[in-house]
Coordinates of C-alpha atoms in Angstrom, one line a residue:
M93 CA 141.2 41.7 -128.0
A94 CA 142.2 43.0 -124.6
P95 CA 145.8 42.5 -123.6
L96 CA 146.4 39.2 -121.8
V97 CA 149.2 40.8 -119.7
D98 CA 149.7 43.8 -117.5
L99 CA 153.5 43.8 -117.6
L100 CA 156.1 43.2 -120.3
L101 CA 159.6 42.5 -119.2
W102 CA 162.5 43.0 -121.7
D103 CA 166.0 41.8 -121.8
V104 CA 168.4 44.5 -123.1
N105 CA 171.5 43.2 -124.7
G106 CA 170.6 40.8 -127.5
V107 CA 167.1 42.1 -127.8
L108 CA 167.0 45.9 -127.7
Y109 CA 170.7 46.3 -128.4
D110 CA 173.5 44.3 -130.0
Y111 CA 176.4 43.9 -127.6
D112 CA 180.1 43.2 -128.3
P113 CA 182.1 42.5 -125.1
D114 CA 185.4 42.7 -127.0
V115 CA 184.6 46.2 -128.0
R116 CA 183.9 47.0 -124.4
V117 CA 187.2 45.6 -123.2
A118 CA 189.1 47.4 -125.9
A119 CA 187.4 50.7 -125.2
L120 CA 188.1 50.5 -121.4
A121 CA 191.7 49.5 -122.1
R122 CA 192.2 52.6 -124.2
A123 CA 190.5 54.8 -121.7
L124 CA 192.7 53.6 -118.9
G125 CA 195.9 53.0 -120.8
V126 CA 196.1 49.4 -119.8
D127 CA 196.3 46.0 -121.6
T128 CA 193.1 44.5 -123.0
D129 CA 193.9 41.1 -121.4
A130 CA 194.2 42.8 -118.0
V131 CA 190.8 44.4 -118.5
R132 CA 189.2 41.1 -119.6
D133 CA 190.7 39.4 -116.5
A134 CA 189.6 42.1 -114.1
L135 CA 186.0 42.2 -115.4
F136 CA 185.2 38.7 -116.3
A137 CA 187.8 36.1 -115.2
S138 CA 187.8 37.6 -111.7
G139 CA 184.1 37.0 -111.3
L140 CA 183.6 40.7 -110.4
E141 CA 181.1 41.2 -113.3
D142 CA 179.0 38.2 -112.2
A143 CA 179.1 39.3 -108.5
S144 CA 178.0 42.8 -109.5
D145 CA 175.2 41.4 -111.6
A146 CA 174.0 39.3 -108.7
G147 CA 174.0 42.2 -106.3
E148 CA 176.8 40.6 -104.2
I149 CA 179.0 43.7 -104.6
G150 CA 177.8 47.3 -104.9
P151 CA 178.9 50.0 -107.4
E152 CA 181.6 51.7 -105.3
A153 CA 183.2 48.4 -104.3
Y154 CA 183.0 47.1 -107.8
L155 CA 184.7 50.1 -109.4
A156 CA 187.3 50.2 -106.7
E157 CA 188.2 46.6 -107.1
V158 CA 188.4 46.6 -110.9
G159 CA 190.6 49.7 -110.6
R160 CA 192.8 48.0 -108.0
R161 CA 193.3 45.0 -110.3
L162 CA 194.2 47.3 -113.2
G163 CA 196.5 49.5 -111.1
T164 CA 194.5 52.7 -111.8
E165 CA 191.4 54.6 -110.8
L166 CA 188.1 53.6 -112.6
D167 CA 185.3 56.1 -112.4
R168 CA 181.7 55.8 -113.5
D169 CA 182.1 57.9 -116.6
R170 CA 184.9 55.8 -118.1
W171 CA 183.2 52.6 -117.1
A172 CA 179.9 53.6 -118.7
G173 CA 181.6 55.1 -121.8
A174 CA 183.3 51.7 -122.5
L175 CA 180.0 49.9 -122.2
A176 CA 178.2 52.5 -124.4
A177 CA 180.8 52.0 -127.1
A178 CA 180.0 48.3 -127.1
V179 CA 176.2 48.5 -127.6
T180 CA 174.3 49.3 -130.8
P181 CA 170.5 50.0 -130.7
R182 CA 168.3 47.6 -132.6
R183 CA 166.5 50.1 -134.8
D184 CA 164.0 47.4 -135.9
V185 CA 163.0 46.4 -132.3
L186 CA 163.0 49.6 -130.3
P187 CA 160.0 51.0 -132.2
V188 CA 158.1 47.9 -131.4
V189 CA 158.7 48.5 -127.7
E190 CA 157.7 52.1 -128.1
A191 CA 154.5 51.0 -129.9
V192 CA 153.3 48.8 -127.0
A193 CA 154.6 50.9 -124.1
G194 CA 151.6 53.1 -124.2
R195 CA 149.2 50.2 -123.8
V196 CA 150.9 48.1 -121.1
R197 CA 153.5 48.6 -118.4
C198 CA 157.0 47.9 -119.7
S199 CA 160.3 47.4 -117.9
T200 CA 163.7 46.0 -118.6
L201 CA 165.0 43.0 -116.6
S202 CA 168.6 42.3 -117.4
N203 CA 171.5 40.5 -115.7
N204 CA 173.3 43.6 -114.7
G205 CA 174.6 45.4 -111.7
L206 CA 173.2 48.6 -110.2
L207 CA 175.6 50.8 -112.2
V208 CA 173.7 50.0 -115.4
R209 CA 170.5 51.2 -113.9
E210 CA 172.2 54.3 -112.5
M211 CA 173.9 55.1 -115.8
V212 CA 171.2 54.0 -118.3
G213 CA 171.0 57.4 -119.9
R214 CA 174.7 57.3 -120.7
I215 CA 174.8 53.7 -121.8
Y216 CA 171.4 53.3 -123.5
P217 CA 170.2 56.8 -124.4
E218 CA 167.6 55.4 -126.9
L219 CA 166.1 53.2 -124.2
A220 CA 166.1 56.0 -121.7
A221 CA 164.2 58.2 -124.2
L222 CA 161.4 55.6 -124.3
G223 CA 160.7 56.4 -120.6
I224 CA 160.1 52.8 -119.6
E225 CA 161.3 51.4 -116.2
V226 CA 164.7 50.0 -115.9
H227 CA 165.4 47.1 -113.5
V228 CA 168.4 44.8 -113.1
A229 CA 169.1 41.5 -111.5
A230 CA 171.3 43.1 -108.7
E231 CA 168.1 44.6 -107.2
Y232 CA 166.8 41.1 -106.4
G233 CA 170.0 39.3 -105.5
E234 CA 169.4 36.7 -108.2
S235 CA 170.1 36.3 -111.8
K236 CA 168.3 34.9 -114.8
P237 CA 167.4 32.1 -115.5
D238 CA 166.7 31.4 -111.8
R239 CA 163.0 31.1 -111.2
G240 CA 163.2 33.3 -108.1
I241 CA 164.1 36.5 -110.0
F242 CA 160.9 36.3 -112.0
V243 CA 158.8 35.5 -108.9
D244 CA 160.4 38.4 -107.0
A245 CA 160.2 40.8 -109.8
C246 CA 156.5 40.3 -110.4
S247 CA 155.8 40.4 -106.7
S248 CA 157.6 43.8 -106.4
W249 CA 155.4 45.2 -109.2
G250 CA 152.3 43.7 -107.7
V251 CA 151.5 41.8 -110.9
E252 CA 150.4 38.1 -111.1
R253 CA 152.9 36.0 -112.9
T254 CA 150.3 34.8 -115.3
R255 CA 149.7 38.4 -116.3
A256 CA 153.3 39.1 -117.1
A257 CA 155.5 38.3 -120.2
F258 CA 159.2 38.2 -120.7
V259 CA 161.4 38.5 -123.8
D260 CA 165.0 37.3 -123.9
D261 CA 167.5 36.3 -126.6
K262 CA 168.7 33.4 -124.4
A263 CA 166.5 30.3 -124.5
T264 CA 167.5 29.3 -120.9
N265 CA 166.3 32.6 -119.6
A266 CA 163.0 32.4 -121.5
E267 CA 162.5 28.9 -120.1
G268 CA 163.2 30.2 -116.6
A269 CA 160.4 32.7 -117.0
S270 CA 158.1 30.0 -118.3
R271 CA 158.8 27.8 -115.3
A272 CA 157.9 30.8 -113.1
G273 CA 154.5 31.0 -114.8
L274 CA 155.1 34.0 -117.1
H275 CA 154.4 34.1 -120.8
S276 CA 157.8 34.0 -122.4
H277 CA 159.4 34.5 -125.8
H278 CA 162.8 33.4 -127.0
F279 CA 163.8 36.3 -129.2
K280 CA 165.3 35.6 -132.5
D281 CA 164.1 38.4 -134.8
R282 CA 161.5 41.2 -135.1
D283 CA 158.9 39.1 -136.9
G284 CA 158.8 36.5 -134.2
L285 CA 158.6 39.2 -131.5
V286 CA 155.7 40.9 -133.3
A287 CA 153.8 37.6 -133.6
F288 CA 154.4 36.9 -129.9
L289 CA 153.0 40.3 -128.9
A290 CA 150.0 39.9 -131.2
S291 CA 149.3 36.6 -129.4
L292 CA 149.1 38.6 -126.2
G293 CA 146.6 41.0 -127.7
L294 CA 149.4 43.6 -128.2
P295 CA 150.0 44.0 -131.9
P296 CA 152.6 46.8 -132.4
V297 CA 150.4 48.4 -135.1
A298 CA 146.7 49.0 -135.1
E299 CA 144.6 46.2 -136.7
G300 CA 144.1 46.9 -140.3
T301 CA 147.2 49.1 -140.6
P302 CA 149.4 47.9 -143.5

């Protein structure tokens, strides 16, 4: 069966990696010598993280403003180190991505700012090693589950939406992709993912392989 899609789009945290925001906050607080509540407020309660994810604020301004709120300088390395400490690769899922990446174009599409794309090798070394494309919501000025981000992403890759598929652990994001005309899968576990890929003509193992 020939693949039904030309492009597979993958969410990152919750699909390819487990993510614990509390670990991230604690790691950044330790690195900067500040209170964890202050870090949580500076990143999340302030709205800066969401603004960065939506492309409303660039990397330099984002780091400068978080640092200003914390009363210290925040550089790329400490920011990325804290995020790297908070993510754990899904060893059951990454090999599935690797298995299909040679047969169809693969890219990530996550609700993140440009810093994540820039620092992917530091934050997600296992993902970087796969050599697939990395794209974030900030590039498009929209966030999942908005229909527009899927329309714009497929357009930028020159792929018809009916020839693209999207995988996300959040049902609302998967539904947004469906509304945009993509094949979509609400990720829960490896077995469900494998079945979805097989339905697209992309079984992660060759037919007949045990």
